[in-house]
Amino acid sequence: MKEIILINVAGDDKPGLTSSVTEILAGYDVNILDIGQAVIHDTLSLGILVEVPATAESSPVLKDILFRTHELGLSVRFSPIDEQSYGHWVQGQGKPRHIVTLLARMITAEHLSAVTAVVANNQLNIDRIDRLSGRVPLDTVQDQTKACIEFSVRGEVADSPAFRSQLMELTSRFDIDIAFQEDNMFRRNRRLVVFDMDSTLIEAEVIDELAKAAGVGDQVAEITERAMAGELDFTESFSARVALLKGLDESVLAKIAETLPVTEGAEKLVSNLKRLGYKTAILSGGFNYFGEYLQRKLDIDYVYANDLEIVDGKVTGNVTGQVVDGARKAELLKSIAQQENISLEQSIAVGDGANDLPMLSIAGLGIAFRAKPIVKESAKQSISTLGLDGILYLLGIGDRHSA
């Protein structure tokens, strides 16, 4: 009669441990039904679910493993598994799988306790936990650190809006970010990322900087804030703000471009995306002059923004061509994806304002980055605690795989 046994091995990690154990199993023609191994702080935890054939007896197999692990200074535990229990485990493989990603500057036990409690309360099983962030020295300043833990979970979410609401409550309570995604073929197969520019790729609103130079900073900033919060129609507010720039000298644009503060993690994110073969684009309600400056600086493939009209070296207070508003951003995302033969499921959109919601809603992965409340509530995912390179974690790319 066949026997099913779970073998758990633990102890100080060293080369050859897994080889030593599986060598013994091979000598008895044992089938491997499942295997998993993790090493935390040089401590090994190895689990192997085996089927011992009827032609062999389990006692000699287990005795040989017991002796070998003792020689290696390891502890070992054997657990017999009945066929009913095994059958139940096999049936579970058809359940939906999701990825829960926890991001913070520093992850605490309280964070983990809260997140895993929400997962358990929604009848989801955690199959695997991985640390995607690198090892952090104890003397590192906390606001310069990055921490990310990824949970692979299995099961049906009975009430998805309620589940997401519970996760969002944790993000507010602890100042952390939590992403919840379906673990499907598209997650690791994205091919296009489009970015808003102002307050996303750069830590500024260019039109506000131009307004300060024109002496109308307070007036424009107020309109900008209301527009980004969704209180004003973007196109109407944009025209009102641009009109206030009338008479500004063209030379000011170059000075502002040279001092634009690039957002934390932007250069690392884009360079890694390019290395992986992604196409990138800036879709901005700002101005082409600054979008093209960033395009050269970051090596972005496409840029679409508004053309600020300049006559005789002075800003006229008008823009030429079609205004890039929220609807236009969504159209441009579709157009670029079609041009590159990329499905929308394979696209990522990143932005912070209400005018970014249309493109965030149609992208396979829409990310509200350091966004206004209305945008965070509506977007599929959000990042507020880390820099733009935190997006790599949502793609399952850990620090050891990024440059």
Coordinates of C-alpha atoms in Angstrom, one line a residue:
M1 CA 0.0 0.0 0.0
K2 CA 1.3 3.4 -0.9
E3 CA 2.1 5.8 1.9
I4 CA 2.0 9.6 1.8
I5 CA 4.4 11.4 4.3
L6 CA 5.3 15.0 4.9
I7 CA 8.9 15.5 5.8
N8 CA 9.9 18.7 7.5
V9 CA 13.6 19.5 7.9
A10 CA 15.0 22.5 9.7
G11 CA 18.4 23.8 10.9
D12 CA 21.5 25.8 9.9
D13 CA 21.7 26.2 6.1
K14 CA 24.8 24.9 4.3
P15 CA 25.4 23.6 0.7
G16 CA 24.2 20.1 -0.1
L17 CA 21.4 19.7 2.5
T18 CA 18.6 19.3 0.0
S19 CA 20.8 17.0 -2.2
S20 CA 21.6 14.8 0.8
V21 CA 17.9 14.3 1.7
T22 CA 16.7 13.8 -1.9
E23 CA 19.5 11.4 -2.6
I24 CA 18.1 9.0 0.0
L25 CA 14.6 9.4 -1.4
A26 CA 15.8 8.6 -4.9
G27 CA 17.3 5.3 -3.7
Y28 CA 13.8 4.1 -2.7
D29 CA 12.1 5.3 -5.9
V30 CA 10.0 7.8 -3.9
N31 CA 7.6 10.2 -5.8
I32 CA 7.7 13.9 -4.9
L33 CA 4.2 15.3 -4.6
D34 CA 5.1 18.8 -3.3
I35 CA 8.3 20.6 -2.1
G36 CA 9.1 24.0 -0.7
Q37 CA 12.2 25.5 0.8
A38 CA 12.9 28.8 2.5
V39 CA 16.1 30.2 4.2
I40 CA 15.7 33.0 6.7
H41 CA 18.8 34.4 8.3
D42 CA 20.8 31.3 7.3
T43 CA 18.2 29.0 8.8
L44 CA 16.7 26.4 6.5
S45 CA 13.2 25.1 6.5
L46 CA 12.5 22.4 3.9
G47 CA 9.2 20.6 3.4
I48 CA 8.8 17.6 1.1
L49 CA 5.5 15.7 0.5
V50 CA 6.4 12.2 -0.7
E51 CA 4.6 9.1 -1.9
V52 CA 6.4 5.9 -0.9
P53 CA 5.6 3.2 -3.4
A54 CA 4.0 0.0 -2.3
T55 CA 7.2 -1.9 -3.3
A56 CA 9.1 -0.1 -0.6
E57 CA 8.5 0.3 3.1
S58 CA 8.5 3.7 4.8
S59 CA 10.5 2.7 7.9
P60 CA 13.9 2.2 6.1
V61 CA 13.4 5.5 4.2
L62 CA 12.6 7.4 7.3
K63 CA 15.4 5.8 9.3
D64 CA 18.0 6.7 6.7
I65 CA 16.8 10.3 6.5
L66 CA 16.8 10.5 10.3
F67 CA 20.4 9.3 10.5
R68 CA 21.5 11.6 7.6
T69 CA 19.9 14.7 9.1
H70 CA 21.4 13.9 12.5
E71 CA 24.8 13.8 10.9
L72 CA 24.2 17.2 9.3
G73 CA 23.0 18.7 12.6
L74 CA 19.4 19.1 11.4
S75 CA 16.1 18.4 13.0
V76 CA 13.5 16.4 11.1
R77 CA 9.8 15.6 11.6
F78 CA 7.6 13.1 9.8
S79 CA 3.9 13.4 9.4
P80 CA 1.7 10.7 7.8
I81 CA -1.0 12.1 5.4
D82 CA -4.2 10.2 4.8
E83 CA -5.7 9.9 1.4
Q84 CA -8.7 12.0 2.3
S85 CA -6.6 14.9 3.5
Y86 CA -4.4 14.6 0.4
G87 CA -7.5 14.6 -1.9
H88 CA -8.8 17.7 -0.2
W89 CA -5.4 19.4 -0.8
V90 CA -5.4 18.5 -4.5
Q91 CA -8.9 19.9 -4.9
G92 CA -7.8 23.2 -3.5
Q93 CA -5.5 23.8 -6.6
G94 CA -8.5 25.0 -8.6
K95 CA -9.3 27.9 -6.3
P96 CA -8.5 31.5 -7.5
R97 CA -5.1 32.8 -6.5
H98 CA -4.2 36.4 -5.6
I99 CA -1.2 38.4 -4.6
V100 CA -1.3 40.7 -1.5
T101 CA 1.7 43.1 -1.5
L102 CA 2.6 45.0 1.7
L103 CA 4.8 48.0 1.3
A104 CA 6.2 50.4 3.9
R105 CA 9.4 52.1 5.0
M106 CA 9.7 49.5 7.8
I107 CA 7.3 46.6 8.3
T108 CA 6.4 45.8 11.9
A109 CA 4.8 42.7 13.5
E110 CA 1.7 44.8 14.0
H111 CA 1.4 45.4 10.3
L112 CA 1.7 41.7 9.5
S113 CA -0.8 40.8 12.2
A114 CA -3.4 43.3 10.9
V115 CA -2.9 42.3 7.2
T116 CA -3.0 38.5 7.8
A117 CA -6.0 38.9 10.1
V118 CA -8.0 40.6 7.2
V119 CA -6.8 37.8 4.9
A120 CA -7.9 35.1 7.3
N121 CA -11.3 36.8 8.1
N122 CA -12.0 36.7 4.4
Q123 CA -11.5 33.0 4.2
L124 CA -8.2 33.2 2.2
N125 CA -5.3 30.8 2.8
I126 CA -1.7 32.0 2.6
D127 CA 0.3 29.6 0.5
R128 CA 3.6 31.5 0.4
I129 CA 5.3 34.6 1.9
D130 CA 8.3 36.2 0.2
R131 CA 10.4 39.3 1.1
L132 CA 11.0 41.3 -2.1
S133 CA 13.0 44.1 -0.5
G134 CA 16.7 43.9 0.2
R135 CA 18.4 43.4 3.5
V136 CA 18.5 46.6 5.5
P137 CA 21.4 47.5 7.9
L138 CA 20.1 48.4 11.4
D139 CA 21.7 51.8 11.3
T140 CA 19.8 52.9 8.1
V141 CA 17.7 56.0 8.5
Q142 CA 14.0 54.8 8.3
D143 CA 12.8 57.4 5.8
Q144 CA 15.4 56.0 3.4
T145 CA 14.5 52.4 3.7
K146 CA 12.1 50.2 1.6
A147 CA 10.3 47.1 2.8
C148 CA 8.0 44.8 0.9
I149 CA 6.5 41.5 1.7
E150 CA 4.4 39.5 -0.9
F151 CA 1.7 37.0 0.1
S152 CA 0.4 34.4 -2.3
V153 CA -3.1 33.7 -1.2
R154 CA -5.7 31.2 -2.3
G155 CA -9.5 31.2 -2.2
E156 CA -12.7 33.0 -3.2
V157 CA -13.3 36.6 -2.0
A158 CA -17.0 36.6 -1.1
D159 CA -17.2 40.4 -0.9
S160 CA -14.4 42.1 -2.9
P161 CA -15.4 45.7 -2.2
A162 CA -15.6 45.0 1.6
F163 CA -12.2 43.2 1.5
R164 CA -10.6 46.1 -0.3
S165 CA -12.2 48.5 2.1
Q166 CA -10.7 46.6 5.0
L167 CA -7.3 46.8 3.4
M168 CA -7.6 50.5 2.7
E169 CA -8.5 51.1 6.4
L170 CA -5.2 49.5 7.3
T171 CA -3.3 51.7 4.9
S172 CA -4.7 54.8 6.6
R173 CA -4.3 53.5 10.1
F174 CA -0.6 52.4 9.7
D175 CA 0.6 54.6 6.9
I176 CA 1.4 51.6 4.7
D177 CA 0.4 50.5 1.2
I178 CA -1.4 47.2 0.4
A179 CA -2.0 46.0 -3.1
F180 CA -4.4 43.1 -4.0
Q181 CA -4.1 41.6 -7.4
E182 CA -5.3 38.6 -9.2
D183 CA -2.4 36.2 -9.8
N184 CA -2.8 35.7 -13.5
M185 CA -0.7 35.5 -16.6
F186 CA -0.7 39.2 -17.1
R187 CA 0.8 40.1 -13.8
R188 CA 4.4 39.3 -14.9
N189 CA 3.7 40.0 -18.5
R190 CA 3.1 43.8 -18.6
R191 CA 4.7 45.6 -21.5
L192 CA 3.6 49.3 -21.4
V193 CA 3.7 51.9 -18.6
V194 CA 2.3 55.3 -19.0
F195 CA 2.9 58.1 -16.5
D196 CA 1.3 61.4 -15.6
M197 CA 4.1 64.0 -15.2
D198 CA 3.3 66.6 -12.6
S199 CA 3.4 65.3 -9.1
T200 CA 4.0 61.8 -10.5
L201 CA 7.3 61.7 -12.4
I202 CA 8.3 65.0 -10.9
E203 CA 7.6 66.3 -7.4
A204 CA 6.1 69.6 -8.7
E205 CA 3.2 71.0 -10.7
V206 CA 4.9 72.8 -13.6
I207 CA 2.1 75.3 -14.1
D208 CA 2.4 76.4 -10.5
E209 CA 6.1 77.0 -10.9
L210 CA 5.4 79.0 -14.1
A211 CA 2.8 81.0 -12.2
K212 CA 5.2 81.8 -9.4
A213 CA 7.6 83.2 -12.0
A214 CA 4.7 85.2 -13.5
G215 CA 3.6 86.6 -10.1
V216 CA 0.3 84.8 -10.1
G217 CA 1.3 81.7 -8.0
D218 CA -1.5 81.8 -5.4
Q219 CA -4.2 82.2 -8.0
V220 CA -3.0 79.3 -10.2
A221 CA -2.2 77.0 -7.2
E222 CA -5.7 77.3 -5.9
I223 CA -7.2 76.4 -9.3
T224 CA -4.8 73.5 -9.7
E225 CA -5.6 72.0 -6.3
R226 CA -9.3 72.1 -7.0
A227 CA -8.9 70.6 -10.4
M228 CA -6.7 67.7 -9.2
A229 CA -9.2 67.0 -6.4
G230 CA -12.0 66.7 -9.0
E231 CA -13.8 69.8 -7.9
L232 CA -13.4 71.6 -11.3
D233 CA -13.6 70.5 -14.9
F234 CA -9.9 70.0 -16.0
T235 CA -10.2 71.7 -19.4
E236 CA -11.9 74.7 -18.1
S237 CA -9.6 75.1 -15.2
F238 CA -6.6 74.5 -17.4
S239 CA -7.5 77.3 -19.8
A240 CA -8.1 79.7 -16.8
R241 CA -4.6 78.9 -15.4
V242 CA -2.8 79.2 -18.7
A243 CA -4.5 82.6 -19.4
L244 CA -2.8 83.9 -16.2
L245 CA 0.6 83.1 -17.6
K246 CA 0.2 85.7 -20.4
G247 CA 3.4 87.8 -20.9
L248 CA 5.8 85.3 -19.2
D249 CA 9.2 85.3 -20.9
E250 CA 10.2 82.2 -22.8
S251 CA 13.6 82.0 -21.0
V252 CA 11.8 81.1 -17.7
L253 CA 10.8 77.7 -19.1
A254 CA 14.4 76.5 -19.5
K255 CA 15.3 77.6 -16.0
I256 CA 12.4 75.8 -14.5
A257 CA 13.0 72.6 -16.5
E258 CA 16.6 72.4 -15.2
T259 CA 15.5 72.5 -11.6
L260 CA 12.5 70.1 -11.8
P261 CA 12.7 67.6 -8.9
V262 CA 12.5 64.1 -10.3
T263 CA 10.4 61.9 -8.0
E264 CA 12.1 59.4 -5.7
G265 CA 12.6 56.1 -7.5
A266 CA 11.6 57.4 -11.0
E267 CA 15.0 56.9 -12.6
K268 CA 15.4 53.4 -11.1
L269 CA 11.9 52.4 -12.2
V270 CA 12.2 53.6 -15.8
S271 CA 15.8 52.2 -16.3
N272 CA 14.6 48.8 -15.0
L273 CA 11.5 48.9 -17.2
K274 CA 13.6 49.7 -20.2
R275 CA 16.0 46.9 -19.4
L276 CA 13.1 44.5 -19.3
G277 CA 11.8 45.6 -22.6
Y278 CA 8.8 47.8 -21.5
K279 CA 7.6 50.7 -23.6
T280 CA 7.1 53.9 -21.6
A281 CA 5.1 57.1 -22.1
I282 CA 4.3 60.4 -20.5
L283 CA 0.7 61.4 -20.8
S284 CA 0.4 64.8 -19.2
G285 CA -2.0 67.6 -18.8
G286 CA 1.0 69.8 -18.5
F287 CA 3.3 71.1 -21.2
N288 CA 5.3 69.4 -24.0
Y289 CA 8.4 71.5 -23.3
F290 CA 8.8 69.9 -19.9
G291 CA 7.6 66.5 -21.0
E292 CA 10.2 66.4 -23.7
Y293 CA 12.9 67.5 -21.2
L294 CA 12.0 64.5 -19.0
Q295 CA 11.8 62.3 -22.0
R296 CA 15.4 63.0 -22.8
K297 CA 16.5 62.7 -19.1
L298 CA 14.7 59.4 -18.4
D299 CA 14.8 57.8 -21.9
I300 CA 11.0 57.7 -22.2
D301 CA 9.6 56.4 -25.5
Y302 CA 6.5 58.6 -26.0
V303 CA 5.4 62.0 -24.7
Y304 CA 2.0 63.6 -25.2
A305 CA 1.2 66.9 -23.5
N306 CA 0.0 70.4 -24.3
D307 CA 1.8 73.0 -26.5
L308 CA 2.1 76.3 -24.7
E309 CA 1.8 79.0 -27.4
I310 CA 4.8 81.4 -27.5
V311 CA 5.0 84.5 -29.8
D312 CA 7.9 86.8 -30.0
G313 CA 9.5 85.1 -26.9
K314 CA 6.5 85.6 -24.7
V315 CA 3.8 83.2 -23.5
T316 CA 0.4 84.2 -25.0
G317 CA -1.8 82.6 -22.4
N318 CA -3.1 80.1 -24.9
V319 CA -2.3 76.4 -25.8
T320 CA -2.4 75.1 -29.4
G321 CA -3.9 71.8 -30.5
Q322 CA -6.1 69.4 -28.6
V323 CA -5.9 69.7 -24.8
V324 CA -4.7 66.5 -23.0
D325 CA -7.4 66.0 -20.4
G326 CA -8.5 62.8 -18.7
A327 CA -10.4 61.5 -21.7
R328 CA -7.6 62.3 -24.0
K329 CA -5.1 60.4 -21.8
A330 CA -7.3 57.3 -22.0
E331 CA -7.4 57.6 -25.8
L332 CA -3.7 58.0 -26.0
L333 CA -3.1 54.9 -23.8
K334 CA -5.3 52.9 -26.2
S335 CA -3.5 54.3 -29.2
I336 CA 0.0 53.5 -27.9
A337 CA -1.0 50.0 -26.9
Q338 CA -2.5 49.4 -30.3
Q339 CA 0.5 50.8 -32.1
E340 CA 2.9 48.6 -30.0
N341 CA 0.5 45.6 -30.4
I342 CA 0.1 45.4 -26.6
S343 CA -3.2 44.6 -25.0
L344 CA -4.6 47.0 -22.4
E345 CA -4.4 44.1 -19.8
Q346 CA -0.6 44.4 -20.3
S347 CA -0.5 48.1 -19.6
I348 CA 0.1 50.0 -16.4
A349 CA -1.0 53.6 -15.8
V350 CA 0.3 55.8 -13.0
G351 CA -1.0 59.1 -11.9
D352 CA -2.1 61.3 -9.0
G353 CA -5.0 63.5 -10.1
A354 CA -8.7 63.2 -11.0
N355 CA -7.8 63.7 -14.7
D356 CA -5.8 60.5 -14.5
L357 CA -8.7 58.3 -13.5
P358 CA -9.9 57.5 -17.0
M359 CA -6.5 56.0 -18.0
L360 CA -6.1 54.3 -14.6
S361 CA -9.5 52.6 -15.0
I362 CA -8.8 51.0 -18.4
A363 CA -5.2 49.9 -17.7
G364 CA -4.5 46.4 -16.7
L365 CA -2.9 47.8 -13.6
G366 CA -3.9 51.4 -12.5
I367 CA -1.8 52.9 -9.8
A368 CA -2.7 56.0 -7.9
F369 CA 0.7 57.4 -6.8
R370 CA 0.8 59.8 -3.8
A371 CA -2.6 60.7 -5.0
K372 CA -5.6 62.8 -3.9
P373 CA -8.2 60.9 -1.8
I374 CA -10.7 60.7 -4.6
V375 CA -8.1 59.0 -6.8
K376 CA -6.9 56.6 -4.2
E377 CA -10.5 55.4 -3.5
S378 CA -11.2 54.9 -7.3
A379 CA -7.9 53.4 -8.5
K380 CA -7.2 49.6 -8.5
Q381 CA -4.0 50.1 -6.5
S382 CA -2.1 52.9 -4.8
I383 CA 1.3 53.7 -3.5
S384 CA 1.9 56.6 -1.1
T385 CA 4.7 55.5 1.3
L386 CA 7.5 54.6 -1.1
G387 CA 8.9 56.1 -4.3
L388 CA 8.0 55.2 -7.9
D389 CA 10.3 52.2 -7.8
G390 CA 7.9 50.6 -5.4
I391 CA 5.9 49.7 -8.6
L392 CA 8.5 47.1 -9.3
Y393 CA 7.3 45.2 -6.2
L394 CA 3.8 45.2 -7.6
L395 CA 5.2 43.4 -10.7
G396 CA 6.8 40.8 -8.4
I397 CA 10.3 42.2 -9.1
G398 CA 12.4 42.1 -5.9
D399 CA 15.5 44.2 -5.2
R400 CA 17.8 41.3 -6.1
H401 CA 16.4 41.4 -9.6
S402 CA 16.5 45.1 -10.1
A403 CA 19.5 47.3 -10.9

